[in-house]
Coordinates of C-alpha atoms in Angstrom, one line a residue:
Chain A
M1 CA -31.1 149.1 27.2
K2 CA -29.1 149.6 30.1
A3 CA -31.6 147.8 32.2
K4 CA -32.1 144.9 29.5
K5 CA -28.2 144.4 29.5
R6 CA -28.6 144.3 33.6
T7 CA -30.7 141.3 33.4
G8 CA -28.6 139.9 31.0
T9 CA -25.7 140.1 33.7
I10 CA -27.9 139.0 36.8
I11 CA -29.4 136.0 34.9
Y12 CA -26.1 135.2 33.7
H13 CA -24.4 135.1 37.1
I14 CA -27.2 132.9 38.3
F15 CA -26.9 130.9 35.9
V16 CA -23.1 130.3 36.0
C17 CA -23.1 130.5 39.6
G18 CA -26.5 127.8 40.2
F19 CA -24.4 125.3 38.1
G20 CA -21.3 126.1 40.0
L21 CA -23.3 124.8 43.1
L22 CA -24.1 122.1 40.9
M23 CA -21.0 120.7 40.3
L24 CA -19.3 121.1 44.3
Y25 CA -23.0 119.5 45.6
P26 CA -21.2 115.8 45.5
L27 CA -18.0 117.2 47.2
F28 CA -20.7 119.4 50.0
W29 CA -22.5 116.0 50.5
M30 CA -19.8 114.2 51.5
F31 CA -18.3 116.6 53.3
M32 CA -21.6 117.2 55.3
S33 CA -22.8 113.8 56.0
S34 CA -19.1 113.0 57.5
F35 CA -20.7 115.2 60.3
K36 CA -23.9 112.8 60.5
E37 CA -24.7 110.3 62.6
T38 CA -24.1 107.1 60.5
N39 CA -27.0 105.4 60.5
T40 CA -28.6 108.6 59.4
I41 CA -27.0 109.2 56.3
F42 CA -28.9 107.6 53.9
T43 CA -32.1 108.1 55.1
T44 CA -31.6 111.7 55.3
A45 CA -29.5 112.2 52.1
R46 CA -31.6 115.7 50.8
S47 CA -30.8 117.2 53.7
L48 CA -27.5 118.9 54.0
I49 CA -28.0 120.5 57.1
P50 CA -26.2 117.4 60.0
D51 CA -29.0 116.9 62.3
P52 CA -27.4 116.5 65.1
F53 CA -23.8 117.4 64.6
T54 CA -21.4 115.0 65.5
A55 CA -17.7 114.5 65.3
E56 CA -17.8 110.8 66.3
N57 CA -17.4 109.5 62.8
Y58 CA -13.4 111.6 62.7
A59 CA -12.4 109.3 65.5
N60 CA -13.9 106.2 64.2
G61 CA -12.7 106.1 61.3
W62 CA -9.5 107.7 62.6
E63 CA -9.3 104.3 64.7
G64 CA -8.8 102.1 61.0
F65 CA -8.3 98.0 60.1
A66 CA -7.2 95.5 62.6
G67 CA -5.2 97.5 64.4
V68 CA -3.6 99.9 62.4
S69 CA -5.1 103.7 62.5
F70 CA -5.4 105.9 59.8
A71 CA -2.6 107.9 62.0
T72 CA -0.1 105.1 59.7
F73 CA -1.8 105.4 56.7
F74 CA -1.8 108.9 56.4
K75 CA 2.1 109.1 57.8
N76 CA 2.4 106.5 54.4
S77 CA 0.9 108.4 52.2
L78 CA 3.4 111.2 53.5
F79 CA 6.6 109.3 52.8
V80 CA 5.7 108.4 49.3
S81 CA 4.1 111.6 48.6
I82 CA 7.4 113.7 49.8
L83 CA 10.2 111.8 48.6
G84 CA 8.4 110.7 45.4
P85 CA 8.6 114.2 44.1
I86 CA 11.6 115.2 45.9
G87 CA 13.7 112.8 43.3
T88 CA 11.5 113.6 39.9
L89 CA 12.3 117.1 40.8
A90 CA 15.9 116.9 40.8
S91 CA 16.4 114.7 38.2
S92 CA 13.9 116.3 36.1
A93 CA 15.5 119.3 36.3
C94 CA 18.9 117.6 35.4
V95 CA 17.7 116.4 32.5
A96 CA 15.7 119.3 31.4
F97 CA 18.8 121.4 31.8
G98 CA 20.5 118.8 29.4
F99 CA 18.2 119.2 26.6
A100 CA 17.8 122.6 26.5
R101 CA 21.1 123.5 27.1
C102 CA 23.7 121.3 26.0
Q103 CA 24.6 120.0 22.6
F104 CA 25.4 116.1 22.1
R105 CA 25.0 112.7 20.1
G106 CA 21.2 110.8 20.4
K107 CA 19.9 114.1 21.8
K108 CA 17.3 113.8 19.4
I109 CA 16.9 110.2 20.1
L110 CA 16.2 110.4 23.7
F111 CA 14.6 113.4 23.5
A112 CA 11.7 111.7 20.8
A113 CA 12.0 108.9 23.6
M114 CA 11.4 111.2 26.7
L115 CA 8.4 112.3 24.0
A116 CA 7.7 108.7 23.8
S117 CA 7.6 108.0 27.3
M118 CA 5.3 110.9 27.8
M119 CA 2.7 109.2 25.7
L120 CA 2.8 106.0 27.3
P121 CA 0.3 105.4 29.9
G122 CA 1.3 104.1 33.1
Q123 CA -1.4 101.3 32.9
I124 CA 0.2 99.6 30.2
L125 CA 3.0 98.9 32.2
M126 CA 1.2 97.9 35.6
V127 CA 2.1 94.0 34.4
P128 CA 5.6 94.5 33.0
Q129 CA 6.8 96.8 35.7
Y130 CA 5.0 94.7 38.3
L131 CA 7.4 91.0 36.6
W132 CA 11.0 93.1 37.0
Y133 CA 9.9 94.5 40.8
E134 CA 9.3 91.1 41.6
K135 CA 12.6 89.6 40.3
L136 CA 14.1 93.0 41.9
G137 CA 12.3 91.7 44.7
W138 CA 10.8 95.1 45.3
V139 CA 7.7 94.1 45.9
G140 CA 6.1 95.2 48.9
S141 CA 8.4 97.8 50.0
F142 CA 8.1 101.2 49.3
A143 CA 10.4 101.2 46.5
P144 CA 8.6 101.0 43.2
L145 CA 6.6 103.6 44.5
I146 CA 9.2 105.8 45.4
V147 CA 12.8 105.1 43.3
P148 CA 11.5 105.0 39.1
F149 CA 10.0 109.0 39.9
C150 CA 13.8 109.5 41.2
F151 CA 14.7 108.6 37.2
A152 CA 12.8 111.2 35.8
I153 CA 10.5 109.1 33.9
Q154 CA 7.9 111.0 33.8
G155 CA 8.3 113.3 30.3
F156 CA 5.3 115.7 32.1
F157 CA 8.0 117.1 34.7
V158 CA 11.1 116.9 32.2
Y159 CA 8.9 118.7 29.7
L160 CA 7.4 121.6 31.7
M161 CA 10.9 122.9 33.2
M162 CA 12.6 122.6 29.5
N163 CA 10.2 125.3 28.5
F164 CA 10.9 126.9 31.3
I165 CA 14.7 126.9 30.9
Q166 CA 13.9 128.1 27.1
G167 CA 12.6 131.0 28.5
I168 CA 15.9 132.4 30.5
P169 CA 18.0 134.3 27.8
R170 CA 21.1 132.6 27.5
E171 CA 23.2 135.8 27.1
L172 CA 23.5 135.1 31.1
D173 CA 25.1 131.6 30.7
E174 CA 27.5 133.3 28.3
A175 CA 28.6 135.3 30.8
A176 CA 29.1 132.5 33.5
K177 CA 31.3 131.2 31.2
I178 CA 33.3 133.4 30.6
D179 CA 33.9 134.1 34.4
G180 CA 34.9 131.0 34.7
C181 CA 32.0 128.8 35.5
S182 CA 31.4 125.3 34.4
Y183 CA 27.9 123.9 32.8
Y184 CA 27.5 122.7 36.3
G185 CA 27.8 125.7 38.1
I186 CA 25.2 127.7 35.1
F187 CA 23.2 124.5 36.1
G188 CA 23.2 124.8 39.9
R189 CA 24.0 128.5 40.5
I190 CA 22.1 130.5 37.9
I191 CA 19.1 128.1 36.6
L192 CA 18.3 126.1 39.6
P193 CA 17.6 129.4 41.5
L194 CA 16.0 131.1 38.3
M195 CA 13.5 128.3 37.9
S196 CA 11.8 128.0 40.7
P197 CA 8.3 129.0 40.0
A198 CA 9.0 125.6 37.2
L199 CA 9.9 123.3 40.2
I200 CA 6.8 124.5 42.4
T201 CA 4.5 123.8 39.9
G202 CA 6.3 120.6 39.7
A203 CA 6.4 119.6 42.9
I204 CA 2.5 120.1 43.2
F205 CA 1.6 117.8 40.3
S206 CA 4.7 115.6 41.3
F207 CA 2.7 115.8 45.2
M208 CA -1.3 115.4 44.0
W209 CA -0.1 112.6 41.5
R210 CA 1.8 110.8 44.5
W211 CA -0.8 111.1 47.2
D212 CA -3.7 110.1 44.7
D213 CA -2.4 107.2 43.2
F214 CA -4.1 104.2 43.9
M215 CA -3.1 101.4 41.1
S216 CA 1.0 100.8 42.3
A217 CA -0.1 101.3 45.7
L218 CA -2.6 97.9 45.2
L219 CA 0.2 96.0 42.9
Y220 CA 3.1 96.7 45.4
I221 CA 1.9 97.2 48.8
D222 CA 0.5 93.8 50.9
D223 CA 0.9 94.7 54.4
P224 CA -1.8 96.7 55.8
N225 CA 0.9 98.8 58.0
K226 CA 2.5 99.9 54.7
Y227 CA -1.0 101.1 53.7
P228 CA -1.2 104.6 52.0
V229 CA -4.8 106.2 52.9
S230 CA -6.0 105.9 49.0
L231 CA -5.3 102.0 49.7
A232 CA -6.5 102.2 53.0
L233 CA -10.1 104.1 51.7
K234 CA -10.8 100.9 49.6
L235 CA -11.2 98.8 52.3
F236 CA -14.4 100.4 53.3
C237 CA -15.7 98.9 50.4
D238 CA -14.4 95.8 50.7
P239 CA -17.1 93.1 50.6
G240 CA -17.4 91.6 54.4
S241 CA -16.1 95.6 55.8
S242 CA -18.6 97.0 58.4
S243 CA -20.3 99.1 56.3
D244 CA -19.9 102.2 58.8
Y245 CA -21.1 105.1 56.1
G246 CA -20.3 108.2 58.7
A247 CA -16.6 106.3 58.9
M248 CA -15.9 106.1 55.2
F249 CA -16.9 110.2 54.6
A250 CA -15.1 111.3 57.0
M251 CA -11.7 109.5 56.2
A252 CA -12.4 110.6 52.5
T253 CA -13.2 114.0 53.4
L254 CA -9.7 114.1 55.0
S255 CA -7.8 112.5 52.6
I256 CA -8.7 114.7 49.9
I257 CA -8.1 118.3 52.3
P258 CA -4.3 118.2 51.3
I259 CA -5.4 118.4 47.4
V260 CA -8.1 121.0 48.5
L261 CA -5.5 122.9 49.8
I262 CA -3.2 123.4 47.4
F263 CA -6.1 123.7 45.6
I264 CA -6.4 127.1 47.7
F265 CA -3.5 128.7 48.0
F266 CA -1.0 127.1 44.6
Q267 CA -3.5 127.6 41.9
K268 CA -1.8 130.2 40.3
Y269 CA 0.8 127.1 39.3
L270 CA -1.6 124.5 39.1
A271 CA -2.9 126.8 36.2
D272 CA 0.5 126.8 34.8
G273 CA 1.4 122.8 34.6
I274 CA -1.8 122.6 32.9
A275 CA -1.4 124.8 30.1
T276 CA 1.8 123.3 29.9
S277 CA 0.4 119.9 29.8
G278 CA -2.6 120.5 27.2
L279 CA -1.6 123.7 24.9
K280 CA 1.3 122.0 22.8
G281 CA 0.4 120.7 19.6
Chain B
M1 CA 48.1 114.3 34.4
N2 CA 47.0 113.0 37.3
K3 CA 43.4 110.7 37.6
S4 CA 41.5 113.6 39.2
S5 CA 42.2 116.2 36.7
R6 CA 41.6 113.9 34.4
F7 CA 38.3 112.9 35.5
Y8 CA 37.3 116.4 35.6
H9 CA 38.3 117.0 32.0
F10 CA 36.4 113.7 31.0
I11 CA 33.2 115.3 32.6
N12 CA 33.8 119.2 32.0
K13 CA 34.1 118.6 27.6
E14 CA 31.3 119.9 26.0
K15 CA 29.9 116.5 24.3
N16 CA 29.8 114.1 27.4
V17 CA 28.4 117.5 29.8
G18 CA 24.4 116.4 27.9
V19 CA 24.7 113.5 28.1
I20 CA 25.8 113.4 32.2
F21 CA 23.3 115.5 32.6
C22 CA 20.6 113.2 30.6
L23 CA 21.6 110.3 32.9
P24 CA 18.9 110.1 35.1
F25 CA 16.9 109.8 32.0
I26 CA 18.9 107.7 30.3
I27 CA 19.0 105.0 33.1
G28 CA 15.4 105.4 34.1
F29 CA 14.3 104.8 30.3
L30 CA 16.1 101.9 30.0
V31 CA 15.7 99.8 33.2
F32 CA 12.0 101.4 34.0
L33 CA 10.2 101.4 30.7
I34 CA 12.3 99.2 28.0
V35 CA 13.7 96.7 30.7
P36 CA 10.5 95.3 31.6
M37 CA 8.4 95.8 27.9
G38 CA 11.2 93.6 26.9
I39 CA 10.6 91.0 29.4
S40 CA 6.7 91.2 29.0
L41 CA 7.1 90.5 25.5
Y42 CA 9.0 87.7 26.2
Y43 CA 6.6 86.6 28.8
S44 CA 3.6 87.3 26.7
F45 CA 4.3 84.4 24.4
C46 CA 4.4 81.8 27.5
D47 CA 2.0 80.0 30.0
Y48 CA 3.4 82.4 33.1
D49 CA 1.6 82.0 36.0
I50 CA 3.9 83.9 38.3
L51 CA 5.0 81.0 40.6
S52 CA 6.2 78.4 38.3
P53 CA 8.7 79.3 35.7
P54 CA 7.5 80.2 32.6
E55 CA 7.1 78.2 29.5
F56 CA 7.3 78.7 26.0
V57 CA 3.7 78.0 24.7
G58 CA 4.3 80.4 21.0
L59 CA 1.5 82.7 19.7
K60 CA -1.6 81.0 22.0
N61 CA -2.3 83.7 24.1
Y62 CA -2.6 85.9 21.1
I63 CA -4.8 83.4 19.8
E64 CA -6.5 82.4 22.8
M65 CA -7.4 86.2 23.6
F66 CA -9.0 86.6 20.2
T67 CA -11.1 83.3 19.7
Q68 CA -11.9 82.2 22.5
D69 CA -12.0 84.8 25.6
E70 CA -15.9 85.8 25.3
V71 CA -14.6 88.3 28.2
F72 CA -11.5 89.6 26.8
W73 CA -14.0 91.4 23.6
H74 CA -16.6 92.6 26.5
S75 CA -13.5 94.2 28.0
V76 CA -12.5 95.7 24.1
K77 CA -16.1 97.1 23.9
A78 CA -16.8 98.4 27.4
T79 CA -13.1 100.4 27.1
F80 CA -14.5 101.8 23.8
Y81 CA -17.4 102.9 24.5
F82 CA -16.0 104.9 27.6
A83 CA -13.7 106.0 25.9
L84 CA -15.1 107.1 22.7
V85 CA -18.0 108.6 24.7
S86 CA -16.6 110.4 27.3
V87 CA -13.4 112.3 25.9
P88 CA -15.9 113.8 23.3
L89 CA -18.9 114.6 25.9
R90 CA -16.3 115.9 28.2
L91 CA -14.2 118.5 25.5
I92 CA -17.7 119.5 24.2
F93 CA -18.8 120.3 27.6
A94 CA -15.4 122.0 28.7
L95 CA -15.5 124.3 25.6
L96 CA -18.7 125.2 26.4
V97 CA -18.1 126.3 29.9
A98 CA -15.3 127.6 28.7
M99 CA -17.1 130.4 26.0
I100 CA -19.1 131.5 29.0
L101 CA -16.4 132.2 31.6
V102 CA -14.6 133.9 28.4
R103 CA -16.6 136.8 29.2
P104 CA -14.7 138.7 32.2
T105 CA -16.4 139.6 35.4
K106 CA -15.7 139.8 39.1
A107 CA -16.4 136.8 40.1
T108 CA -14.9 135.0 36.9
G109 CA -11.7 133.9 39.2
F110 CA -14.3 131.9 41.5
Y111 CA -16.3 130.5 39.1
R112 CA -13.2 129.2 37.2
A113 CA -12.2 127.6 40.4
A114 CA -15.7 125.9 40.8
Y115 CA -15.7 124.5 38.1
Y116 CA -11.8 123.7 37.9
L117 CA -11.9 121.6 41.5
P118 CA -13.6 118.2 40.4
S119 CA -10.7 117.6 38.3
I120 CA -8.1 117.5 40.3
I121 CA -9.4 115.8 42.7
G122 CA -11.6 113.4 40.4
G123 CA -9.1 110.3 40.5
S124 CA -8.8 109.8 43.4
V125 CA -10.1 107.0 46.0
A126 CA -12.3 109.3 47.8
V127 CA -14.5 110.2 45.2
A128 CA -15.0 107.3 44.0
I129 CA -16.1 105.5 47.0
L130 CA -18.5 108.7 46.9
W131 CA -19.7 108.2 43.9
K132 CA -20.5 104.9 44.7
R133 CA -22.3 106.0 47.5
M134 CA -24.3 108.4 45.3
F135 CA -25.5 105.9 42.8
A136 CA -26.8 103.2 45.4
P137 CA -30.6 102.4 45.5
D138 CA -30.6 104.5 49.0
G139 CA -27.9 107.5 47.8
V140 CA -28.4 111.5 47.4
I141 CA -29.5 110.8 43.4
N142 CA -32.4 108.9 44.0
S143 CA -33.4 111.0 46.9
L144 CA -32.8 113.9 45.3
L145 CA -35.2 112.5 42.0
G146 CA -37.6 112.3 45.1
L147 CA -37.5 115.5 45.6
I148 CA -38.5 116.9 41.9
G149 CA -41.3 113.8 42.0
I150 CA -39.8 111.1 40.9
E151 CA -39.6 108.4 43.3
T152 CA -37.7 105.3 43.0
N153 CA -35.2 103.1 44.4
F154 CA -33.5 102.7 40.8
A155 CA -30.0 100.8 41.5
W156 CA -28.1 102.6 38.8
L157 CA -24.7 101.0 39.4
S158 CA -26.1 97.1 38.6
D159 CA -28.5 98.0 35.5
T160 CA -26.5 97.0 32.4
R161 CA -27.9 99.7 30.8
T162 CA -26.9 102.9 33.5
A163 CA -23.5 101.4 35.6
I164 CA -21.5 102.7 32.7
W165 CA -22.7 105.9 32.6
T166 CA -22.0 106.0 35.9
L167 CA -18.5 106.5 34.6
I168 CA -19.4 108.4 32.0
I169 CA -20.8 111.0 34.3
L170 CA -17.8 111.1 37.0
A171 CA -15.3 111.4 33.6
I172 CA -17.1 114.6 32.7
W173 CA -17.3 116.0 35.7
Q174 CA -13.7 116.8 35.7
F175 CA -13.8 118.9 32.3
G176 CA -12.1 121.2 34.7
S177 CA -8.6 121.3 33.3
S178 CA -9.6 121.0 29.7
M179 CA -11.9 123.9 30.2
L180 CA -8.6 126.1 31.4
I181 CA -6.8 124.7 28.4
F182 CA -9.6 125.8 26.3
L183 CA -9.5 129.2 28.2
S184 CA -6.4 130.0 27.8
A185 CA -6.2 129.3 24.3
L186 CA -9.1 131.7 23.4
K187 CA -7.4 134.1 24.7
Q188 CA -4.6 133.9 22.5
I189 CA -7.2 134.3 19.9
P190 CA -5.9 137.7 18.4
K191 CA -8.8 140.5 18.7
E192 CA -8.3 141.8 14.9
L193 CA -10.0 138.7 13.4
Y194 CA -13.4 139.4 15.8
E195 CA -13.1 142.7 14.7
A196 CA -12.6 141.9 11.3
A197 CA -15.6 139.7 10.9
D198 CA -17.7 142.5 12.8
V199 CA -16.8 144.7 10.1
D200 CA -18.2 142.1 7.3
G201 CA -21.5 142.0 9.3
A202 CA -21.1 138.2 11.1
N203 CA -23.0 137.7 13.9
K204 CA -22.6 135.7 17.4
F205 CA -22.1 132.4 15.5
T206 CA -20.6 132.6 11.6
K207 CA -17.8 134.4 14.3
F208 CA -17.9 131.3 16.6
F209 CA -18.0 128.4 13.9
K210 CA -16.0 130.5 11.5
V211 CA -12.9 132.4 13.8
T212 CA -13.0 130.7 17.4
L213 CA -13.7 127.2 16.5
P214 CA -11.2 126.5 13.6
L215 CA -8.6 128.2 15.7
L216 CA -9.2 125.7 18.6
T217 CA -9.2 122.9 16.8
P218 CA -4.7 122.4 17.0
T219 CA -6.0 122.4 20.8
I220 CA -9.2 120.0 20.6
F221 CA -7.2 117.8 18.2
F222 CA -3.9 117.2 20.7
N223 CA -6.5 117.1 24.1
L224 CA -8.5 114.6 22.0
V225 CA -5.7 112.3 21.2
M226 CA -4.0 112.5 24.9
Q227 CA -7.4 112.0 26.8
I228 CA -8.4 109.2 24.4
I229 CA -5.6 107.4 25.2
N230 CA -5.7 107.8 28.4
G231 CA -9.5 107.0 28.4
F232 CA -8.2 103.6 27.4
L233 CA -6.6 102.6 30.2
A234 CA -9.5 104.1 32.7
F235 CA -8.7 102.0 35.9
T236 CA -9.4 103.5 39.4
Q237 CA -12.6 104.7 39.3
S238 CA -14.1 101.2 37.5
L239 CA -12.3 98.4 39.9
I240 CA -13.8 100.7 43.3
I241 CA -16.6 101.8 42.0
T242 CA -18.7 98.7 39.6
Q243 CA -15.4 95.7 39.8
G244 CA -16.4 95.2 35.7
K245 CA -19.8 94.5 36.3
P246 CA -22.6 93.8 35.9
M247 CA -22.2 91.6 33.1
D248 CA -18.9 93.0 32.4
T249 CA -20.6 96.4 31.0
T250 CA -18.2 98.3 32.7
L251 CA -14.9 95.4 32.7
F252 CA -12.1 98.1 31.2
Y253 CA -9.5 96.1 29.8
A254 CA -7.2 97.6 32.0
V255 CA -8.8 96.6 35.1
Y256 CA -9.3 92.8 32.9
M257 CA -5.8 93.2 32.5
Y258 CA -5.2 93.4 35.9
Q259 CA -7.4 90.4 37.4
Q260 CA -5.8 88.2 34.6
S261 CA -3.1 88.8 36.2
F262 CA -3.5 89.4 40.0
N263 CA -6.4 87.7 40.5
F264 CA -6.0 84.6 37.7
N265 CA -2.6 84.7 38.2
Q266 CA -2.3 84.8 34.1
A267 CA 0.5 87.1 34.0
G268 CA 1.6 85.5 30.5
Y269 CA -2.0 86.2 29.1
A270 CA -1.5 89.5 30.7
S271 CA 1.2 90.3 28.7
A272 CA 0.0 89.7 25.8
M273 CA -3.0 91.9 26.8
A274 CA -0.7 95.0 27.3
W275 CA 0.6 94.2 24.0
V276 CA -2.6 94.2 22.1
M277 CA -3.1 97.1 24.2
L278 CA -0.1 99.4 22.8
L279 CA -0.3 98.2 19.2
L280 CA -4.5 99.1 20.2
I281 CA -3.4 102.5 20.8
A282 CA -0.8 103.1 17.7
V283 CA -3.5 102.0 15.7
I284 CA -6.1 104.7 17.3
T285 CA -3.4 107.3 17.5
F286 CA -2.6 107.2 14.0
I287 CA -5.9 107.3 12.5
L288 CA -6.6 110.1 14.5
F289 CA -3.3 111.6 12.7
M290 CA -5.0 110.4 9.1
T291 CA -8.3 112.6 10.1
K292 CA -5.9 115.9 11.2
R293 CA -5.7 117.6 7.5
F294 CA -10.1 116.6 7.7
W295 CA -10.5 119.5 9.9
V296 CA -7.6 120.4 11.9
Y297 CA -6.7 124.7 10.7
E298 CA -2.9 124.5 10.6
Q299 CA -1.3 128.4 11.1
E300 CA 1.3 129.3 8.4

């Protein structure tokens, strides 16, 4: 009986582990291919081990396109994915506090508007927003990639933080109020420090979404000096490009490293965020 | 009372505080959602090529879309096919894997991470260009097929039957987030229910279909709705991997809308498309909610 159970456990692990490796195989393959000589990648596609091992692809890829190197692309991506999340977090925290702790006229309607904006996918606004930003003279600059996000328009973050604030005991607010604290003091001195886990979760998601964002970069950025990494990677696939697949895989690998690092170090926060986004009915 | 103390009074009034905290959203909602939507509603009734001023043409764009534009219907078909196939498959897959991983072992944390990683990088351009090369005639898929004895240089991305499946597989590959959601939902099911089922002599299958599945239906429903909405607007993957080819079989709605607006300069037409999609999503969400009472288990 015990032996049978043991075989069962071993089969379970072999199956689950094998399937996991299959899931990750495409990523391994890209990573290993980035160290192969570029003309051997597809002739040796079956083997994962680069022979000979070379880092040349990284040097070639880093040079970028038409004199603009990947250093510029990474710098642009970082710029957008740091400023955007800061604005998102600051504005969403305020709005979340307003929804969670204040009573005012029109709150219900406003809350419904927020839920509706959560259901509305960004792609549907692609054309309308473009026409509007065109009028504002923002096309060609980083503004469309940063400014809208400073106004709490992504309901996910408001919702995430609101849930968290509702879990903080109201007695803390009341005590502070008796001590003469205004609402702004309660927010700044009590709620904000206590909600740091929600802020970290929010920061991680916001950063990842801004980093991966391709559509708005495609729409609004036309100067290669302002390209973020996601848009620069697309140049490797454009017809007429030199199709240096080694360099392409090398830069693609580099582009996902920040996300993978976040994944390794902040897994718990990621799981929290996903639970908020999917569990509520 | 001087000016500054009056201001101080105003911003600290109970009924004003909430509005002040919510101001970012109020402004953002009006300026970045309502205004653009309004502008595009107007343009959807216009001939507008962005360069010259819009010219009012009434319902022309809408009529043309439904009666003359064959490509529009191709894109609707491709989009429905993609969303209605990939989302249910991804959810079934996520549930299956969650049922397997719910068993606690020493390596469970590691397995979860391995299955979850693709879903957080799967939407990136890096993965899209990788996918494009994997399914190329000389790509890794064909060479792995060679390994198990099927020598082929089949062009997965240029065949009308398989091209959309490469995108569906990519969508299913990202089942990790849904899996995590199911895992935490599974943990919330009270143990007593299973114990009671044991007393009644239920086997594993009965327990799954009579206890687990009914209690998961609210989670399944919510994720089905949200993911189908997002599936209808899939963009990046199609634009980079297949560009809508071959024969429009992977031309997703959002991609066609993009082409109309930015490649053909038909911003009026594209605005009309956005509004049709919004209506379509509303109708489908409504239909899904109508089906809710037949299969979603509501707890008292």
